[in-house]
């Protein structure tokens, strides 16, 4: 679908120019494609992120309009603060322990689908870290059901954001199951007194109590729906590029040594700049097909006035293939990121993988840290070998990180 979107944008742009409007499903959508207009997309006070996403949030998590507008900004800012670079150290040790526990459960030698393997290692670890292991069913006997139901919810999340639930009965059942889970989890959490303050506990205290399970569901989706498939794509791209794989493996071995009982720290991760560049390059290549803003007041873009009520659309997938910013844009070239200062969290010009403006992704620094840590530990602990070609992206979605269209078989041996 992202390729289809890119081709559609390219075709319309060649026929109509850098700003064009289409009508789909009764909605007027104006696309912008030039860098200066993308800046307007993120910075104009005439555009509203919340009004663009409120209806999809209502459909996917049953959050009322009143509750959403009352709490969204506070939730965003709290998550942004809790997961800011200055606070990541407080998550590192626990996250390392959770990843270590999951990785040590893998067989000495095995074969599996790489995407499934990454999810197996990441899902419970991240949920435990953000929600608290005592608050969610991530023990060995229940984690598979929890993960499988989330996968069903995530698979049709985009369709669920637009269609009535009777068209998506299996998806609606997965949503119901997850909401019921969080209702029980939050009720049990409230009966306990704990000194630790998980992100789930912080979230529950700042929203209206009836909607607490609904916001917990959104937080679950936000923490998993992009980080898991993106981690898969990073590892798949590393493994499919022999020279990159050898260099990343050497970097990990030289700086982390053999697996041990000492947690990996933020300072350790800073010694793995090539792995960080691989992550950034993969995010560039696998960014969302489209993101949107609601036009709240008439907006001038070039010689056009975009009326109130339109949706203004921008494609990170398209923007990241601008050869003026990214020469040879379709190639996986991690070293292009040598021109960025990633240690200071400064990205390349033209990169919009985490959105922009007031409501830029609040968990981006945590996501980068967790992906780098997991991938470093996997490469440190195992030798991996692809058993086939890396699959293409799924054609079914334009929102969020794409799942692969098919399996990616991999073999591993514990070092």
mmCIF file of C-alpha atoms in Angstrom:
data_model
loop_
_atom_site.group_PDB
_atom_site.id
_atom_site.type_symbol
_atom_site.label_atom_id
_atom_site.label_comp_id
_atom_site.label_asym_id
_atom_site.label_seq_id
_atom_site.Cartn_x
_atom_site.Cartn_y
_atom_site.Cartn_z
ATOM 1 C CA UNK A 1 0.000 0.000 0.000
ATOM 2 C CA UNK A 2 2.859 2.386 0.729
ATOM 3 C CA UNK A 3 4.200 1.733 -2.771
ATOM 4 C CA UNK A 4 0.694 2.324 -4.129
ATOM 5 C CA UNK A 5 0.427 5.561 -2.127
ATOM 6 C CA UNK A 6 3.852 6.665 -3.367
ATOM 7 C CA UNK A 7 2.838 5.939 -6.962
ATOM 8 C CA UNK A 8 -0.471 7.778 -6.501
ATOM 9 C CA UNK A 9 1.314 10.796 -5.027
ATOM 10 C CA UNK A 10 3.864 10.703 -7.854
ATOM 11 C CA UNK A 11 1.154 10.465 -10.533
ATOM 12 C CA UNK A 12 -1.026 13.232 -9.103
ATOM 13 C CA UNK A 13 1.988 15.417 -8.441
ATOM 14 C CA UNK A 14 3.186 15.095 -12.046
ATOM 15 C CA UNK A 15 -0.298 15.938 -13.335
ATOM 16 C CA UNK A 16 -1.465 18.537 -10.812
ATOM 17 C CA UNK A 17 1.628 19.950 -9.134
ATOM 18 C CA UNK A 18 3.075 19.753 -5.608
ATOM 19 C CA UNK A 19 -0.283 20.492 -3.898
ATOM 20 C CA UNK A 20 -3.375 18.533 -4.912
ATOM 21 C CA UNK A 21 -6.735 17.479 -3.474
ATOM 22 C CA UNK A 22 -8.580 14.177 -3.770
ATOM 23 C CA UNK A 23 -11.941 13.033 -2.412
ATOM 24 C CA UNK A 24 -12.096 9.570 -0.844
ATOM 25 C CA UNK A 25 -14.789 8.051 1.360
ATOM 26 C CA UNK A 26 -16.490 11.435 1.502
ATOM 27 C CA UNK A 27 -13.405 13.215 2.888
ATOM 28 C CA UNK A 28 -11.544 16.029 1.156
ATOM 29 C CA UNK A 29 -7.821 15.368 1.461
ATOM 30 C CA UNK A 30 -5.181 17.844 0.318
ATOM 31 C CA UNK A 31 -1.667 16.463 -0.100
ATOM 32 C CA UNK A 32 1.548 18.446 0.244
ATOM 33 C CA UNK A 33 4.822 17.097 -1.137
ATOM 34 C CA UNK A 34 7.443 19.864 -1.083
ATOM 35 C CA UNK A 35 9.782 20.426 1.911
ATOM 36 C CA UNK A 36 8.611 23.986 2.578
ATOM 37 C CA UNK A 37 4.974 22.845 2.581
ATOM 38 C CA UNK A 38 5.839 19.967 4.921
ATOM 39 C CA UNK A 39 7.206 22.597 7.308
ATOM 40 C CA UNK A 40 3.804 24.317 7.145
ATOM 41 C CA UNK A 41 2.156 20.944 7.820
ATOM 42 C CA UNK A 42 3.936 20.675 11.162
ATOM 43 C CA UNK A 43 4.009 24.320 12.237
ATOM 44 C CA UNK A 44 0.869 26.118 11.047
ATOM 45 C CA UNK A 45 -1.524 27.210 13.840
ATOM 46 C CA UNK A 46 -4.367 26.677 11.356
ATOM 47 C CA UNK A 47 -3.909 22.923 11.560
ATOM 48 C CA UNK A 48 -5.048 20.658 14.375
ATOM 49 C CA UNK A 49 -3.550 17.254 15.173
ATOM 50 C CA UNK A 50 -6.095 16.376 17.839
ATOM 51 C CA UNK A 51 -9.123 16.971 15.616
ATOM 52 C CA UNK A 52 -7.530 14.783 12.951
ATOM 53 C CA UNK A 53 -7.061 11.784 15.260
ATOM 54 C CA UNK A 54 -9.992 12.068 17.682
ATOM 55 C CA UNK A 55 -12.439 10.081 15.573
ATOM 56 C CA UNK A 56 -9.994 7.196 14.916
ATOM 57 C CA UNK A 57 -9.174 7.136 18.652
ATOM 58 C CA UNK A 58 -12.876 6.867 19.414
ATOM 59 C CA UNK A 59 -13.275 3.934 17.045
ATOM 60 C CA UNK A 60 -10.159 2.008 18.082
ATOM 61 C CA UNK A 61 -10.304 2.490 21.855
ATOM 62 C CA UNK A 62 -13.838 3.769 22.601
ATOM 63 C CA UNK A 63 -12.565 7.003 24.149
ATOM 64 C CA UNK A 64 -15.292 9.657 24.221
ATOM 65 C CA UNK A 65 -14.774 12.976 22.469
ATOM 66 C CA UNK A 66 -15.045 14.879 25.755
ATOM 67 C CA UNK A 67 -12.501 12.682 27.513
ATOM 68 C CA UNK A 68 -10.053 12.794 24.611
ATOM 69 C CA UNK A 69 -9.944 16.583 24.371
ATOM 70 C CA UNK A 70 -9.795 16.899 28.130
ATOM 71 C CA UNK A 71 -6.863 14.538 28.670
ATOM 72 C CA UNK A 72 -4.867 14.076 25.465
ATOM 73 C CA UNK A 73 -2.424 16.955 25.889
ATOM 74 C CA UNK A 74 -1.698 16.035 29.522
ATOM 75 C CA UNK A 75 -1.142 12.389 28.569
ATOM 76 C CA UNK A 76 1.167 13.349 25.712
ATOM 77 C CA UNK A 77 3.216 15.705 27.869
ATOM 78 C CA UNK A 78 3.468 13.231 30.753
ATOM 79 C CA UNK A 79 4.698 10.425 28.495
ATOM 80 C CA UNK A 80 7.087 12.840 26.791
ATOM 81 C CA UNK A 81 8.504 13.830 30.187
ATOM 82 C CA UNK A 82 8.718 10.305 31.617
ATOM 83 C CA UNK A 83 10.425 8.986 28.464
ATOM 84 C CA UNK A 84 12.684 11.991 27.849
ATOM 85 C CA UNK A 85 16.406 11.373 27.210
ATOM 86 C CA UNK A 86 17.297 12.558 30.723
ATOM 87 C CA UNK A 87 15.082 9.850 32.244
ATOM 88 C CA UNK A 88 15.950 6.832 30.104
ATOM 89 C CA UNK A 89 18.559 5.646 32.609
ATOM 90 C CA UNK A 90 15.728 4.723 34.982
ATOM 91 C CA UNK A 91 14.423 2.178 32.449
ATOM 92 C CA UNK A 92 17.709 0.721 31.205
ATOM 93 C CA UNK A 93 18.481 -1.820 33.910
ATOM 94 C CA UNK A 94 14.967 -3.263 34.107
ATOM 95 C CA UNK A 95 14.622 -3.361 30.329
ATOM 96 C CA UNK A 96 17.954 -5.156 30.002
ATOM 97 C CA UNK A 97 16.808 -7.699 32.599
ATOM 98 C CA UNK A 98 13.506 -8.277 30.802
ATOM 99 C CA UNK A 99 15.220 -8.726 27.424
ATOM 100 C CA UNK A 100 17.795 -11.055 28.973
ATOM 101 C CA UNK A 101 15.055 -13.199 30.468
ATOM 102 C CA UNK A 102 13.274 -13.509 27.111
ATOM 103 C CA UNK A 103 16.454 -14.212 25.128
ATOM 104 C CA UNK A 104 17.654 -16.863 27.573
ATOM 105 C CA UNK A 105 14.435 -18.791 26.938
ATOM 106 C CA UNK A 106 15.387 -19.288 23.287
ATOM 107 C CA UNK A 107 16.750 -22.650 22.241
ATOM 108 C CA UNK A 108 20.509 -23.060 21.753
ATOM 109 C CA UNK A 109 19.806 -23.666 18.076
ATOM 110 C CA UNK A 110 16.549 -22.920 16.342
ATOM 111 C CA UNK A 111 14.611 -21.758 13.310
ATOM 112 C CA UNK A 112 11.613 -19.423 13.172
ATOM 113 C CA UNK A 113 10.096 -16.455 11.393
ATOM 114 C CA UNK A 114 12.233 -13.440 12.282
ATOM 115 C CA UNK A 115 9.248 -11.152 12.897
ATOM 116 C CA UNK A 116 7.712 -13.700 15.258
ATOM 117 C CA UNK A 117 11.043 -14.118 17.020
ATOM 118 C CA UNK A 118 11.474 -10.373 17.560
ATOM 119 C CA UNK A 119 7.943 -10.072 18.921
ATOM 120 C CA UNK A 120 8.547 -13.047 21.205
ATOM 121 C CA UNK A 121 11.567 -11.260 22.694
ATOM 122 C CA UNK A 122 10.120 -7.756 22.787
ATOM 123 C CA UNK A 123 6.417 -7.905 23.628
ATOM 124 C CA UNK A 124 6.523 -9.106 27.245
ATOM 125 C CA UNK A 125 9.730 -7.211 28.047
ATOM 126 C CA UNK A 126 8.383 -3.818 26.991
ATOM 127 C CA UNK A 127 4.923 -4.400 28.487
ATOM 128 C CA UNK A 128 6.472 -5.370 31.826
ATOM 129 C CA UNK A 129 8.754 -2.328 31.748
ATOM 130 C CA UNK A 130 6.003 0.214 31.059
ATOM 131 C CA UNK A 131 2.974 -1.421 32.686
ATOM 132 C CA UNK A 132 4.541 -3.418 35.523
ATOM 133 C CA UNK A 133 4.853 -7.213 35.435
ATOM 134 C CA UNK A 134 2.442 -7.507 38.353
ATOM 135 C CA UNK A 135 -0.267 -5.632 36.420
ATOM 136 C CA UNK A 136 -0.398 -7.590 33.138
ATOM 137 C CA UNK A 137 -0.496 -11.319 32.211
ATOM 138 C CA UNK A 138 3.014 -11.727 30.819
ATOM 139 C CA UNK A 139 3.956 -14.882 32.720
ATOM 140 C CA UNK A 140 4.912 -17.955 30.720
ATOM 141 C CA UNK A 141 1.432 -19.530 30.848
ATOM 142 C CA UNK A 142 -0.511 -16.479 29.628
ATOM 143 C CA UNK A 143 1.804 -14.360 27.490
ATOM 144 C CA UNK A 144 1.098 -16.189 24.219
ATOM 145 C CA UNK A 145 -2.637 -15.538 24.375
ATOM 146 C CA UNK A 146 -2.047 -11.891 25.277
ATOM 147 C CA UNK A 147 0.413 -11.446 22.403
ATOM 148 C CA UNK A 148 -1.760 -13.275 19.856
ATOM 149 C CA UNK A 149 -4.824 -11.193 20.659
ATOM 150 C CA UNK A 150 -2.815 -7.989 20.414
ATOM 151 C CA UNK A 151 -1.543 -9.093 16.992
ATOM 152 C CA UNK A 152 -5.171 -9.479 15.827
ATOM 153 C CA UNK A 153 -6.015 -6.036 17.196
ATOM 154 C CA UNK A 154 -2.982 -4.445 15.583
ATOM 155 C CA UNK A 155 -3.502 -6.158 12.215
ATOM 156 C CA UNK A 156 -6.843 -4.428 11.606
ATOM 157 C CA UNK A 157 -6.249 -1.315 13.701
ATOM 158 C CA UNK A 158 -6.264 0.914 10.627
ATOM 159 C CA UNK A 159 -9.553 -0.529 9.372
ATOM 160 C CA UNK A 160 -11.021 -0.419 12.863
ATOM 161 C CA UNK A 161 -10.283 3.300 12.982
ATOM 162 C CA UNK A 162 -12.637 3.881 10.045
ATOM 163 C CA UNK A 163 -15.201 1.074 9.806
ATOM 164 C CA UNK A 164 -18.131 0.017 12.032
ATOM 165 C CA UNK A 165 -17.222 -2.973 14.226
ATOM 166 C CA UNK A 166 -19.787 -5.306 12.614
ATOM 167 C CA UNK A 167 -17.572 -5.319 9.517
ATOM 168 C CA UNK A 168 -14.626 -6.460 11.649
ATOM 169 C CA UNK A 169 -16.000 -8.956 14.132
ATOM 170 C CA UNK A 170 -12.699 -10.664 14.968
ATOM 171 C CA UNK A 171 -11.012 -7.309 15.457
ATOM 172 C CA UNK A 172 -13.890 -6.085 17.637
ATOM 173 C CA UNK A 173 -13.557 -9.213 19.802
ATOM 174 C CA UNK A 174 -9.826 -8.614 20.255
ATOM 175 C CA UNK A 175 -10.520 -5.030 21.291
ATOM 176 C CA UNK A 176 -13.156 -6.208 23.772
ATOM 177 C CA UNK A 177 -10.746 -8.789 25.240
ATOM 178 C CA UNK A 178 -7.960 -6.217 25.697
ATOM 179 C CA UNK A 179 -10.277 -3.656 27.287
ATOM 180 C CA UNK A 180 -11.554 -6.301 29.684
ATOM 181 C CA UNK A 181 -7.971 -7.244 30.530
ATOM 182 C CA UNK A 182 -7.047 -3.663 31.376
ATOM 183 C CA UNK A 183 -10.231 -3.159 33.376
ATOM 184 C CA UNK A 184 -9.249 -6.072 35.614
ATOM 185 C CA UNK A 185 -5.575 -5.086 35.715
ATOM 186 C CA UNK A 186 -6.285 -1.507 36.772
ATOM 187 C CA UNK A 187 -8.788 -2.623 39.405
ATOM 188 C CA UNK A 188 -6.215 -5.034 40.849
ATOM 189 C CA UNK A 189 -3.507 -2.373 40.684
ATOM 190 C CA UNK A 190 -5.643 0.067 42.643
ATOM 191 C CA UNK A 191 -6.071 -2.464 45.452
ATOM 192 C CA UNK A 192 -2.315 -2.766 45.904
ATOM 193 C CA UNK A 193 0.115 -0.337 47.442
ATOM 194 C CA UNK A 194 3.433 -0.244 45.609
ATOM 195 C CA UNK A 195 6.348 2.129 45.819
ATOM 196 C CA UNK A 196 7.152 1.885 42.120
ATOM 197 C CA UNK A 197 5.292 4.179 39.769
ATOM 198 C CA UNK A 198 4.845 2.604 36.350
ATOM 199 C CA UNK A 199 3.730 4.546 33.321
ATOM 200 C CA UNK A 200 0.387 2.748 33.570
ATOM 201 C CA UNK A 201 -0.073 4.009 37.127
ATOM 202 C CA UNK A 202 0.769 7.557 36.083
ATOM 203 C CA UNK A 203 -1.680 7.299 33.197
ATOM 204 C CA UNK A 204 -4.480 5.967 35.378
ATOM 205 C CA UNK A 205 -4.150 8.836 37.845
ATOM 206 C CA UNK A 206 -4.441 11.586 35.246
ATOM 207 C CA UNK A 207 -7.529 10.433 33.279
ATOM 208 C CA UNK A 208 -11.177 9.966 34.183
ATOM 209 C CA UNK A 209 -11.419 6.549 35.807
ATOM 210 C CA UNK A 210 -14.053 5.039 33.450
ATOM 211 C CA UNK A 211 -11.723 5.589 30.484
ATOM 212 C CA UNK A 212 -8.514 4.392 32.152
ATOM 213 C CA UNK A 213 -8.639 0.931 30.441
ATOM 214 C CA UNK A 214 -9.226 2.634 27.091
ATOM 215 C CA UNK A 215 -6.138 4.827 27.438
ATOM 216 C CA UNK A 216 -4.148 1.798 28.622
ATOM 217 C CA UNK A 217 -5.128 0.046 25.392
ATOM 218 C CA UNK A 218 -3.911 3.015 23.353
ATOM 219 C CA UNK A 219 -0.640 3.025 25.285
ATOM 220 C CA UNK A 220 -0.198 -0.684 24.605
ATOM 221 C CA UNK A 221 -0.711 -0.133 20.887
ATOM 222 C CA UNK A 222 1.631 2.872 20.819
ATOM 223 C CA UNK A 223 4.372 0.922 22.608
ATOM 224 C CA UNK A 224 4.198 -2.142 20.359
ATOM 225 C CA UNK A 225 2.754 -1.378 16.936
ATOM 226 C CA UNK A 226 5.831 0.439 15.601
ATOM 227 C CA UNK A 227 8.746 -0.732 17.760
ATOM 228 C CA UNK A 228 8.248 -4.460 17.138
ATOM 229 C CA UNK A 229 7.996 -4.429 13.333
ATOM 230 C CA UNK A 230 10.678 -1.749 13.079
ATOM 231 C CA UNK A 231 13.056 -3.895 15.140
ATOM 232 C CA UNK A 232 12.309 -6.761 12.760
ATOM 233 C CA UNK A 233 13.089 -4.609 9.715
ATOM 234 C CA UNK A 234 16.338 -3.342 11.232
ATOM 235 C CA UNK A 235 17.606 -6.836 11.947
ATOM 236 C CA UNK A 236 16.413 -8.123 8.562
ATOM 237 C CA UNK A 237 18.232 -5.332 6.733
ATOM 238 C CA UNK A 238 21.413 -5.881 8.745
ATOM 239 C CA UNK A 239 21.364 -9.631 8.097
ATOM 240 C CA UNK A 240 20.682 -9.158 4.373
ATOM 241 C CA UNK A 241 23.691 -6.853 3.951
ATOM 242 C CA UNK A 242 26.804 -8.965 4.507
ATOM 243 C CA UNK A 243 29.258 -6.093 5.024
ATOM 244 C CA UNK A 244 26.911 -4.224 7.365
ATOM 245 C CA UNK A 245 26.219 -7.396 9.335
ATOM 246 C CA UNK A 246 29.920 -8.115 9.813
ATOM 247 C CA UNK A 247 30.611 -4.517 10.891
ATOM 248 C CA UNK A 248 27.703 -4.384 13.352
ATOM 249 C CA UNK A 249 28.668 -7.742 14.823
ATOM 250 C CA UNK A 250 32.247 -6.555 15.325
ATOM 251 C CA UNK A 251 31.061 -3.299 16.888
ATOM 252 C CA UNK A 252 28.898 -5.201 19.385
ATOM 253 C CA UNK A 253 31.604 -7.725 20.226
ATOM 254 C CA UNK A 254 34.307 -5.079 20.628
ATOM 255 C CA UNK A 255 32.248 -2.864 22.903
ATOM 256 C CA UNK A 256 29.949 -5.226 24.808
ATOM 257 C CA UNK A 257 32.033 -8.377 24.879
ATOM 258 C CA UNK A 258 30.410 -11.652 25.899
ATOM 259 C CA UNK A 259 26.977 -11.718 27.573
ATOM 260 C CA UNK A 260 27.211 -11.335 31.309
ATOM 261 C CA UNK A 261 25.323 -10.264 34.399
ATOM 262 C CA UNK A 262 26.157 -6.566 34.154
ATOM 263 C CA UNK A 263 23.290 -4.525 32.651
ATOM 264 C CA UNK A 264 23.818 -2.681 29.404
ATOM 265 C CA UNK A 265 23.749 1.044 30.109
ATOM 266 C CA UNK A 266 23.090 4.171 28.083
ATOM 267 C CA UNK A 267 26.851 4.722 27.948
ATOM 268 C CA UNK A 268 27.289 1.235 26.482
ATOM 269 C CA UNK A 269 24.724 1.993 23.776
ATOM 270 C CA UNK A 270 26.607 5.163 22.825
ATOM 271 C CA UNK A 271 29.517 2.904 21.868
ATOM 272 C CA UNK A 272 27.356 1.338 19.128
ATOM 273 C CA UNK A 273 26.953 4.197 16.624
ATOM 274 C CA UNK A 274 26.764 1.933 13.545
ATOM 275 C CA UNK A 275 23.852 0.011 15.031
ATOM 276 C CA UNK A 276 22.136 3.347 15.766
ATOM 277 C CA UNK A 277 22.698 4.424 12.152
ATOM 278 C CA UNK A 278 21.149 1.164 10.944
ATOM 279 C CA UNK A 279 18.083 1.862 13.075
ATOM 280 C CA UNK A 280 17.705 5.396 11.733
ATOM 281 C CA UNK A 281 18.155 4.287 8.130
ATOM 282 C CA UNK A 282 15.519 1.587 8.571
ATOM 283 C CA UNK A 283 13.080 4.063 10.109
ATOM 284 C CA UNK A 284 13.666 6.299 7.092
ATOM 285 C CA UNK A 285 12.841 3.448 4.700
ATOM 286 C CA UNK A 286 9.873 2.082 6.647
ATOM 287 C CA UNK A 287 8.108 5.247 7.840
ATOM 288 C CA UNK A 288 4.304 5.624 7.614
ATOM 289 C CA UNK A 289 2.590 6.035 4.277
ATOM 290 C CA UNK A 290 0.571 9.055 5.394
ATOM 291 C CA UNK A 291 -0.018 11.262 8.432
ATOM 292 C CA UNK A 292 -2.706 13.898 8.705
ATOM 293 C CA UNK A 293 -3.855 17.168 10.249
ATOM 294 C CA UNK A 294 -7.333 18.715 10.329
ATOM 295 C CA UNK A 295 -7.618 22.124 8.681
ATOM 296 C CA UNK A 296 -9.154 24.194 11.475
ATOM 297 C CA UNK A 297 -8.927 27.557 9.672
ATOM 298 C CA UNK A 298 -8.459 28.285 5.961
ATOM 299 C CA UNK A 299 -4.805 27.713 5.133
ATOM 300 C CA UNK A 300 -2.748 29.247 2.341
ATOM 301 C CA UNK A 301 -0.270 26.904 0.703
ATOM 302 C CA UNK A 302 1.473 28.438 -2.287
ATOM 303 C CA UNK A 303 -1.292 29.974 -4.433
ATOM 304 C CA UNK A 304 -4.023 27.805 -2.952
ATOM 305 C CA UNK A 305 -6.389 28.215 -0.019
ATOM 306 C CA UNK A 306 -7.173 24.922 1.683
ATOM 307 C CA UNK A 307 -10.666 25.262 3.213
ATOM 308 C CA UNK A 308 -11.589 24.520 6.796
ATOM 309 C CA UNK A 309 -12.780 20.950 7.105
ATOM 310 C CA UNK A 310 -10.248 19.430 4.738
ATOM 311 C CA UNK A 311 -7.639 16.971 5.930
ATOM 312 C CA UNK A 312 -4.101 17.987 5.104
ATOM 313 C CA UNK A 313 -2.037 14.920 4.241
ATOM 314 C CA UNK A 314 1.698 14.331 4.162
ATOM 315 C CA UNK A 315 3.624 11.144 3.401
ATOM 316 C CA UNK A 316 6.836 10.482 5.383
ATOM 317 C CA UNK A 317 7.375 7.497 3.082
ATOM 318 C CA UNK A 318 7.415 9.867 0.114
ATOM 319 C CA UNK A 319 9.365 12.608 1.902
ATOM 320 C CA UNK A 320 12.126 10.142 2.807
ATOM 321 C CA UNK A 321 12.623 9.355 -0.872
ATOM 322 C CA UNK A 322 13.477 12.909 -1.829
ATOM 323 C CA UNK A 323 16.908 12.560 -3.522
ATOM 324 C CA UNK A 324 17.779 16.147 -2.602
ATOM 325 C CA UNK A 325 17.906 15.057 1.035
ATOM 326 C CA UNK A 326 18.636 11.354 0.618
ATOM 327 C CA UNK A 327 20.773 10.456 -2.437
ATOM 328 C CA UNK A 328 19.980 6.967 -3.741
ATOM 329 C CA UNK A 329 16.885 7.090 -1.555
ATOM 330 C CA UNK A 330 15.733 3.490 -2.023
ATOM 331 C CA UNK A 331 19.037 2.004 -0.862
ATOM 332 C CA UNK A 332 19.830 0.932 2.695
ATOM 333 C CA UNK A 333 22.856 3.159 3.402
ATOM 334 C CA UNK A 334 23.397 3.507 7.166
ATOM 335 C CA UNK A 335 26.479 5.659 6.745
ATOM 336 C CA UNK A 336 24.430 8.504 5.297
ATOM 337 C CA UNK A 337 23.659 9.148 8.986
ATOM 338 C CA UNK A 338 27.280 10.052 9.643
ATOM 339 C CA UNK A 339 26.175 13.557 8.640
ATOM 340 C CA UNK A 340 23.762 13.665 11.608
ATOM 341 C CA UNK A 341 24.694 14.104 15.261
ATOM 342 C CA UNK A 342 22.764 11.168 16.655
ATOM 343 C CA UNK A 343 24.446 11.344 20.044
ATOM 344 C CA UNK A 344 22.808 14.750 20.458
ATOM 345 C CA UNK A 345 19.543 13.468 18.928
ATOM 346 C CA UNK A 346 19.955 15.642 15.827
ATOM 347 C CA UNK A 347 18.602 13.990 12.689
ATOM 348 C CA UNK A 348 19.188 14.561 8.978
ATOM 349 C CA UNK A 349 17.386 17.363 7.171
ATOM 350 C CA UNK A 350 14.234 16.026 5.561
ATOM 351 C CA UNK A 351 13.711 13.254 8.138
ATOM 352 C CA UNK A 352 10.185 13.207 9.598
ATOM 353 C CA UNK A 353 9.990 9.637 10.880
ATOM 354 C CA UNK A 354 8.703 10.717 14.302
ATOM 355 C CA UNK A 355 6.312 13.357 13.012
ATOM 356 C CA UNK A 356 6.792 16.934 14.072
ATOM 357 C CA UNK A 357 5.261 19.951 15.750
ATOM 358 C CA UNK A 358 3.502 20.103 19.113
ATOM 359 C CA UNK A 359 2.508 16.437 19.141
ATOM 360 C CA UNK A 360 5.649 14.795 17.847
ATOM 361 C CA UNK A 361 5.977 11.169 19.005
ATOM 362 C CA UNK A 362 6.451 11.470 22.791
ATOM 363 C CA UNK A 363 8.084 8.054 23.163
ATOM 364 C CA UNK A 364 10.663 8.343 20.374
ATOM 365 C CA UNK A 365 13.736 8.380 22.620
ATOM 366 C CA UNK A 366 12.562 5.331 24.567
ATOM 367 C CA UNK A 367 11.760 3.546 21.293
ATOM 368 C CA UNK A 368 15.243 4.184 19.914
ATOM 369 C CA UNK A 369 16.825 3.026 23.157
ATOM 370 C CA UNK A 370 14.770 -0.168 23.439
ATOM 371 C CA UNK A 371 15.378 -1.133 19.812
ATOM 372 C CA UNK A 372 19.113 -0.533 20.080
ATOM 373 C CA UNK A 373 19.345 -2.498 23.324
ATOM 374 C CA UNK A 374 17.346 -5.494 22.102
ATOM 375 C CA UNK A 375 19.171 -5.706 18.775
ATOM 376 C CA UNK A 376 22.564 -5.353 20.458
ATOM 377 C CA UNK A 377 21.713 -8.168 22.873
ATOM 378 C CA UNK A 378 20.407 -10.435 20.111
ATOM 379 C CA UNK A 379 23.585 -9.921 18.063
ATOM 380 C CA UNK A 380 25.726 -10.329 21.181
ATOM 381 C CA UNK A 381 24.094 -13.622 22.187
ATOM 382 C CA UNK A 382 23.326 -15.318 18.848
ATOM 383 C CA UNK A 383 24.620 -15.940 15.350
ATOM 384 C CA UNK A 384 21.777 -15.353 12.898
ATOM 385 C CA UNK A 385 21.437 -16.492 9.305
ATOM 386 C CA UNK A 386 18.619 -15.675 6.905
ATOM 387 C CA UNK A 387 17.150 -18.749 5.201
ATOM 388 C CA UNK A 388 15.478 -16.819 2.396
ATOM 389 C CA UNK A 389 14.839 -13.398 0.950
ATOM 390 C CA UNK A 390 13.636 -10.534 3.122
ATOM 391 C CA UNK A 391 9.909 -10.136 2.340
ATOM 392 C CA UNK A 392 8.384 -6.985 0.943
ATOM 393 C CA UNK A 393 6.140 -4.723 2.976
ATOM 394 C CA UNK A 394 2.496 -5.642 3.386
ATOM 395 C CA UNK A 395 0.243 -3.849 0.867
ATOM 396 C CA UNK A 396 -2.638 -3.618 3.352
ATOM 397 C CA UNK A 397 -1.822 -0.520 5.418
ATOM 398 C CA UNK A 398 -0.582 3.069 5.158
ATOM 399 C CA UNK A 399 -0.630 3.943 8.880
ATOM 400 C CA UNK A 400 2.335 3.131 11.101
ATOM 401 C CA UNK A 401 5.174 0.714 10.465
ATOM 402 C CA UNK A 402 4.384 -1.991 7.933
ATOM 403 C CA UNK A 403 4.360 -5.662 8.730
ATOM 404 C CA UNK A 404 6.165 -7.910 6.232
ATOM 405 C CA UNK A 405 3.967 -9.425 3.545
ATOM 406 C CA UNK A 406 5.163 -12.919 4.402
ATOM 407 C CA UNK A 407 7.489 -14.869 6.674
ATOM 408 C CA UNK A 408 11.203 -14.186 6.962
ATOM 409 C CA UNK A 409 12.757 -17.530 7.962
ATOM 410 C CA UNK A 410 15.885 -17.297 10.077
ATOM 411 C CA UNK A 411 18.217 -19.720 11.822
ATOM 412 C CA UNK A 412 20.133 -18.949 14.981
ATOM 413 C CA UNK A 413 22.786 -20.517 17.167
ATOM 414 C CA UNK A 414 23.618 -19.323 20.665
ATOM 415 C CA UNK A 415 27.168 -18.017 20.948
#
